[in-house]
XYZ file of C-alpha atoms in Angstrom:
487
model
C 130.006 88.137 92.874
C 129.863 89.991 96.135
C 128.673 93.399 97.196
C 130.843 96.270 95.947
C 133.668 97.353 98.250
C 133.237 100.491 100.349
C 135.354 102.650 98.042
C 132.816 102.030 95.271
C 130.053 103.420 97.446
C 129.273 106.987 98.243
C 126.081 108.724 99.342
C 123.854 110.110 96.640
C 124.168 113.827 95.930
C 120.825 114.620 97.514
C 121.729 112.613 100.608
C 125.083 114.333 100.947
C 123.480 117.740 100.674
C 121.103 116.879 103.488
C 123.788 115.327 105.717
C 124.351 116.957 109.113
C 127.602 118.877 109.678
C 130.574 117.151 111.346
C 130.169 116.920 115.091
C 126.436 116.258 114.901
C 125.477 113.137 116.927
C 124.485 111.306 113.736
C 128.174 111.090 112.757
C 128.982 109.293 116.018
C 128.896 105.510 115.341
C 127.863 104.628 118.889
C 125.324 105.828 121.414
C 126.058 107.212 124.897
C 126.640 103.721 126.317
C 128.803 102.552 123.396
C 126.072 100.616 121.529
C 126.564 100.752 117.751
C 124.152 102.876 115.768
C 122.561 101.135 112.790
C 122.092 104.463 111.043
C 124.305 107.387 110.084
C 127.476 107.486 108.007
C 128.832 104.021 108.754
C 125.543 102.288 107.949
C 125.092 104.386 104.803
C 128.539 103.998 103.253
C 129.618 100.492 104.282
C 126.785 98.451 105.808
C 128.467 95.094 105.155
C 131.623 96.285 106.876
C 129.525 97.419 109.824
C 127.870 93.988 110.077
C 131.230 92.214 110.113
C 132.497 94.590 112.808
C 129.443 93.770 114.923
C 129.899 90.032 114.281
C 133.513 90.186 115.395
C 132.596 92.050 118.580
C 129.389 90.294 119.627
C 128.993 87.084 117.647
C 125.817 86.111 115.733
C 123.534 88.519 117.672
C 124.519 92.128 118.387
C 122.909 95.045 120.255
C 122.238 98.075 118.011
C 120.445 101.405 118.028
C 117.870 102.502 115.447
C 116.919 106.079 114.559
C 116.332 108.026 117.754
C 118.614 105.561 119.575
C 115.843 102.981 119.825
C 117.279 99.717 121.159
C 117.134 96.447 119.216
C 119.036 93.226 118.577
C 120.478 92.657 115.091
C 120.608 88.947 114.201
C 123.736 88.345 112.086
C 124.071 84.548 111.964
C 122.389 82.489 109.267
C 121.147 79.769 111.618
C 120.059 82.324 114.215
C 118.073 84.220 111.577
C 116.263 81.061 110.556
C 115.643 80.228 114.194
C 113.986 83.595 114.858
C 112.005 83.496 111.603
C 110.593 80.015 112.188
C 109.837 80.128 115.943
C 106.716 82.296 115.887
C 105.637 81.243 119.375
C 108.869 82.602 120.873
C 109.416 85.537 118.510
C 106.200 87.344 117.636
C 105.441 89.520 114.616
C 102.986 91.574 116.691
C 104.890 94.762 117.539
C 102.476 95.528 120.372
C 104.575 93.071 122.396
C 107.433 95.602 122.374
C 108.170 97.229 125.716
C 109.299 100.419 123.990
C 105.706 101.608 123.686
C 105.301 101.606 127.456
C 108.720 103.040 128.272
C 108.249 106.017 125.965
C 111.317 105.039 123.931
C 109.572 106.191 120.763
C 107.086 108.894 119.802
C 104.509 107.231 117.531
C 103.449 110.595 116.126
C 106.845 111.662 114.823
C 109.218 108.687 114.612
C 110.276 107.731 111.056
C 110.388 104.128 112.265
C 106.610 103.928 112.540
C 105.876 102.883 108.916
C 108.188 99.898 109.374
C 107.770 98.755 112.985
C 104.312 100.097 113.860
C 101.433 97.634 114.207
C 99.037 97.351 111.271
C 95.928 95.225 110.689
C 97.722 92.910 108.240
C 99.115 89.392 108.199
C 102.683 90.589 108.822
C 101.628 91.934 112.244
C 99.692 88.802 113.256
C 100.447 85.321 114.568
C 98.539 82.064 114.915
C 94.980 81.747 113.621
C 94.651 85.448 112.816
C 97.770 85.236 110.681
C 96.393 82.192 108.861
C 93.075 83.954 108.170
C 94.716 87.045 106.702
C 97.549 85.228 104.959
C 95.073 82.892 103.251
C 93.319 85.850 101.647
C 96.611 87.353 100.453
C 97.818 84.047 99.021
C 94.528 83.533 97.174
C 94.729 87.051 95.748
C 98.264 86.471 94.480
C 97.646 82.941 93.182
C 94.703 83.938 91.001
C 97.134 85.073 88.317
C 98.687 82.634 85.894
C 102.388 83.405 85.526
C 102.073 83.340 81.750
C 99.446 86.043 81.953
C 101.644 88.111 84.264
C 104.540 87.724 81.833
C 102.429 89.127 79.015
C 101.805 92.319 80.978
C 105.448 92.565 82.080
C 106.542 92.073 78.479
C 104.285 94.882 77.288
C 105.469 97.276 79.996
C 109.142 96.369 79.481
C 108.974 96.958 75.716
C 107.267 100.310 76.320
C 110.053 101.388 78.668
C 112.834 100.235 76.316
C 111.110 101.950 73.381
C 111.210 105.224 75.317
C 115.042 105.348 75.318
C 116.386 102.862 72.741
C 116.802 105.521 70.010
C 119.119 107.679 72.104
C 121.867 105.089 72.584
C 122.089 105.973 76.292
C 119.877 105.386 79.320
C 119.783 105.676 83.086
C 118.450 102.249 83.957
C 117.420 102.911 87.570
C 115.301 105.941 86.762
C 114.061 104.755 83.369
C 113.656 101.023 83.852
C 114.176 99.222 87.177
C 112.180 101.668 89.308
C 109.209 101.737 86.950
C 108.720 98.197 85.660
C 107.883 96.685 89.089
C 105.520 99.545 89.959
C 103.743 99.362 86.587
C 103.255 95.623 87.070
C 102.140 95.816 90.704
C 99.707 98.697 90.205
C 98.166 96.705 87.352
C 97.831 93.568 89.485
C 96.363 95.555 92.371
C 93.789 97.145 90.065
C 95.199 100.698 89.954
C 95.721 102.886 86.905
C 99.132 103.297 85.273
C 98.989 107.028 86.061
C 99.350 106.247 89.782
C 102.783 104.686 89.271
C 105.218 107.666 89.222
C 103.983 109.249 92.475
C 103.899 105.875 94.213
C 107.495 105.203 93.135
C 108.599 108.400 94.859
C 106.526 107.716 97.987
C 107.712 104.105 98.300
C 111.371 105.067 97.984
C 110.989 107.869 100.526
C 109.204 105.608 102.991
C 112.115 103.163 103.110
C 114.631 105.964 103.716
C 113.160 106.416 107.232
C 113.475 110.215 107.038
C 111.316 113.003 108.435
C 109.066 112.758 105.348
C 108.439 109.012 105.677
C 105.218 109.505 107.640
C 103.813 111.802 104.945
C 104.807 109.344 102.200
C 103.151 106.513 104.108
C 99.976 108.603 104.448
C 99.950 109.259 100.694
C 100.238 105.539 99.914
C 97.373 104.721 102.304
C 95.147 107.470 100.854
C 95.735 106.171 97.316
C 94.873 102.635 98.362
C 91.816 103.751 100.304
C 90.421 105.285 97.098
C 91.165 102.016 95.296
C 89.242 99.984 97.894
C 86.198 102.249 97.532
C 86.351 101.915 93.745
C 86.702 98.128 93.768
C 83.961 97.701 96.346
C 81.600 99.343 93.834
C 83.124 97.922 90.629
C 85.146 94.745 91.258
C 87.500 93.392 88.625
C 90.118 90.704 88.034
C 92.693 92.119 90.459
C 94.137 91.649 93.932
C 92.034 94.377 95.535
C 88.810 92.761 94.333
C 90.006 89.295 95.376
C 90.747 90.482 98.923
C 87.340 92.158 99.189
C 85.544 89.015 98.022
C 87.544 86.450 100.013
C 85.584 84.263 102.480
C 87.904 85.405 105.282
C 85.774 88.539 105.413
C 88.461 91.222 105.469
C 87.321 94.705 106.421
C 88.052 97.622 104.110
C 90.775 98.713 106.537
C 92.398 95.273 106.421
C 92.206 95.212 102.636
C 93.842 98.644 102.421
C 96.752 97.643 104.645
C 97.328 94.380 102.806
C 97.438 96.250 99.503
C 100.023 98.566 101.083
C 102.028 95.552 102.216
C 102.001 93.952 98.758
C 102.809 97.209 96.991
C 105.679 98.334 99.210
C 107.319 94.982 99.854
C 106.956 93.853 96.251
C 108.128 97.111 94.743
C 111.176 97.832 96.898
C 112.572 94.310 96.742
C 112.008 93.838 92.995
C 113.352 97.249 91.967
C 116.491 96.750 94.036
C 116.923 93.198 92.776
C 116.735 94.273 89.126
C 119.201 97.125 89.676
C 121.658 94.793 91.405
C 121.481 92.162 88.662
C 121.983 94.710 85.886
C 124.888 96.316 87.743
C 126.587 92.923 87.890
C 125.954 92.415 84.165
C 127.706 95.658 83.173
C 130.520 95.622 85.766
C 131.478 91.983 86.399
C 132.942 90.215 83.346
C 132.870 86.832 85.062
C 129.196 87.235 85.939
C 128.286 88.335 82.405
C 130.421 85.627 80.861
C 128.705 82.922 82.918
C 125.347 84.328 81.861
C 126.075 84.656 78.141
C 128.126 81.450 77.992
C 125.345 79.275 79.366
C 127.035 78.320 82.642
C 124.306 80.253 84.475
C 120.732 80.940 83.391
C 119.081 84.290 84.043
C 116.897 82.878 86.870
C 120.080 81.442 88.414
C 121.784 84.825 88.072
C 118.897 86.340 90.016
C 119.380 83.776 92.796
C 123.102 84.521 92.953
C 122.361 88.217 93.464
C 119.735 87.367 96.086
C 122.549 85.700 98.023
C 125.176 88.417 97.525
C 123.132 91.624 97.425
C 119.673 91.009 98.909
C 117.089 93.723 98.185
C 116.551 94.289 101.922
C 119.621 94.423 104.163
C 117.640 94.261 107.392
C 114.089 93.062 107.834
C 111.925 94.383 110.698
C 111.096 92.918 113.042
C 110.371 90.315 115.708
C 109.525 90.786 119.380
C 110.365 88.298 122.114
C 107.354 86.782 123.871
C 109.504 85.793 126.845
C 113.038 85.662 128.171
C 115.341 83.459 126.113
C 118.910 83.018 124.887
C 119.942 83.536 121.262
C 123.467 83.473 119.872
C 124.926 83.765 123.358
C 122.873 86.875 124.188
C 120.229 87.168 126.889
C 117.020 88.315 125.191
C 114.379 89.823 127.483
C 110.621 89.616 127.024
C 109.468 92.475 124.804
C 112.873 93.043 123.157
C 112.932 93.947 119.461
C 114.924 91.762 117.057
C 115.862 92.580 113.466
C 116.586 89.933 110.836
C 120.022 90.694 109.378
C 119.332 89.241 105.928
C 122.501 90.494 104.200
C 124.738 89.496 107.109
C 123.148 86.049 107.393
C 123.576 85.340 103.687
C 127.373 85.705 103.951
C 127.776 83.930 107.287
C 130.909 81.777 107.068
C 129.067 79.009 108.882
C 127.271 78.266 105.614
C 129.474 80.098 103.059
C 133.119 79.579 103.990
C 134.109 80.799 100.505
C 131.904 83.818 99.630
C 133.223 83.832 96.043
C 131.942 80.314 95.325
C 128.814 80.310 93.119
C 125.568 79.530 94.916
C 123.143 80.309 92.093
C 121.731 76.780 92.212
C 120.361 77.278 95.753
C 117.301 79.121 97.053
C 118.232 78.663 100.701
C 119.087 82.354 101.165
C 117.266 84.598 103.639
C 116.207 87.250 101.136
C 112.517 86.354 101.382
C 112.660 85.429 105.086
C 111.558 81.971 106.248
C 108.891 80.160 108.205
C 105.214 81.080 108.260
C 106.002 84.697 107.323
C 108.089 83.850 104.245
C 107.200 86.277 101.450
C 104.116 84.934 99.600
C 104.780 87.082 96.517
C 108.391 86.099 95.917
C 107.634 84.181 92.719
C 105.893 87.206 91.208
C 108.976 89.262 92.047
C 111.150 86.691 90.324
C 108.902 86.732 87.243
C 109.109 90.535 87.002
C 112.906 90.499 87.346
C 113.504 87.550 84.986
C 111.167 88.799 82.263
C 112.143 92.466 82.430
C 115.901 91.851 82.407
C 115.598 89.250 79.640
C 113.733 91.702 77.393
C 116.209 94.505 78.107
C 119.266 92.350 77.327
C 117.613 90.843 74.258
C 116.726 94.264 72.882
C 120.094 95.821 73.849
C 122.680 92.991 73.892
C 125.599 95.469 73.684
C 124.628 97.203 76.930
C 127.719 98.686 78.631
C 128.415 100.937 81.593
C 128.649 104.578 80.475
C 130.788 105.836 83.404
C 133.704 104.418 85.423
C 132.462 101.927 87.975
C 133.897 104.083 90.768
C 131.338 106.779 89.963
C 128.347 104.596 90.792
C 126.574 105.668 93.962
C 124.177 104.138 96.450
C 121.605 105.423 98.887
C 121.391 103.447 102.104
C 119.249 103.349 105.200
C 118.960 100.939 108.093
C 116.793 98.638 105.997
C 117.850 98.854 102.396
C 120.592 99.866 99.979
C 120.041 100.617 96.331
C 121.749 102.183 93.363
C 120.832 105.791 92.721
C 121.907 105.669 89.061
C 123.101 103.105 86.526
C 124.033 104.981 83.313
C 124.579 102.738 80.287
C 125.316 103.096 76.580
C 124.505 100.950 73.552
C 124.000 101.185 69.795
C 120.908 103.267 69.067
C 117.974 101.259 67.758
C 114.489 101.970 66.478
C 111.511 101.281 68.722
C 109.911 97.919 68.333
C 107.110 97.700 65.780
C 104.210 95.805 67.353
C 103.249 92.741 65.385
C 99.681 93.007 64.101
C 98.097 89.723 63.121
C 96.606 89.676 59.584
C 92.800 89.318 59.606
C 91.418 85.921 58.682
C 89.436 85.619 55.412
C 85.669 85.903 55.708
C 83.918 82.555 56.063
C 81.835 81.304 53.105
C 78.053 81.943 53.217
C 75.932 79.192 54.769
C 74.644 76.552 52.326
C 72.273 74.558 54.471
C 74.743 71.741 54.950
C 75.342 71.156 51.200
C 78.732 71.781 49.622
C 78.786 75.151 47.820
C 78.403 75.035 44.041
C 81.502 75.860 42.111
C 80.833 78.834 39.805
C 81.334 78.229 36.057
C 83.213 81.011 34.303
C 81.590 82.148 31.013
C 83.402 81.349 27.777
C 85.066 84.506 26.405
C 83.401 86.070 23.369
C 85.061 85.530 19.916
C 87.079 82.684 21.367
C 87.392 79.563 19.173
C 85.330 76.592 20.152
C 87.344 74.045 22.039
C 88.481 71.096 20.007
C 86.277 68.025 20.312
C 87.975 65.103 21.889
C 87.021 61.882 20.008
C 85.336 59.206 22.028
C 87.603 56.341 22.940
C 87.468 53.464 20.366
C 85.916 50.222 21.624
C 88.131 47.157 21.590
C 87.538 44.121 19.240
C 86.327 41.915 22.087
C 83.769 44.546 23.158
C 82.303 44.789 19.596
C 82.229 40.974 19.218
C 80.366 40.591 22.513
C 77.671 43.095 21.484
C 77.196 41.301 18.094
C 76.668 37.907 19.749
C 74.087 39.381 22.193
C 71.994 40.642 19.249
C 71.641 37.090 17.969
């Protein structure tokens, strides 16, 4: 129940076609001074191997380079990750603390890192009282939904998606199921139309690749959400956008827009990857599937196991040091950037000496961060994954991988790693027929409070008269009593 070995991973076809030729600096694993690059071939094909190499060389905190050879610290240890995530006074979420802005280490106009490390007017970029003000509005917007109500919508969307391919006996689950169910659910909760989903799926995926088109994809997402804010300001509804606009914290339209972006992108990417990873384990790992079908592990527990072994985000940006400090034996300077190594921390031998031992009973993983910035929408993500996968496996219990496992491919970036395809086969089935409740009988007409009279059916013509039933004969004592009273 661990991440697939490197030989089972290869770049997606579109990524390979766009890869630079050999000899290009991107193929070099280290920068000019020998610092390891957290991008390029090594990070794309074997990120877990790269993390272990860094851990062996530097310990729980390692120096790395991001796209454009931007310097940062990658936190690899479990305890060190929790330390950074929970000490907000020492490690800020406000990226304006970073010294790279002043040194010219990055070009804000062109760097693909901007959508992920740039400052935004949202709760993720704030600390202290400002964080509490903004976070309170987000939490209220998310908590307005009853999980049973959310499940009803997820159930409807999941059945629609399964109906679209169940007759063919084959499906590509990433493209046809796991990428679309989270976006359909989130756009509904945000107050957007279902038609917005497909384009947002493409933009969200592209944004997390950190490529030259990431800035354009980020702009498209913001434009879509800006239109939503204008619409909901005029016609509010029962959705997150309307809840943020109406919250007593008094969020501006710009703050609302950026919080909707945060919810959409973070919720979509993590949930889509989580669902793909769980389903891959179901169709490739007999022990995992056997534990699930045999009752040794429930579906929610299976989700937790995958959150330990294959977290949806490998690396989480970012924290910035408010002052000089020491972490994991490294000297951290004021203004330095730190990255939470979620995947590396989850397999740290300090807490998991045997990585093959089941940990599905524990939610102590780092997949949703920790401290005051722990993901507020994690339970909604779990509901989407649990409900969607349960419906898929219930509808198609004979689901099996349609290609050799070695042919599966992944697309990776500094931040995330996800399956590009998951082709499966199963016995063809008819689409589900929606159950339509029979109408109730019409109520009887009002009778003013009196019981309705029972209608008397007329006696059929030419029918014989009913036989007369003789009156019951009085007893001797009754007749004797009447005779004595006459006297």
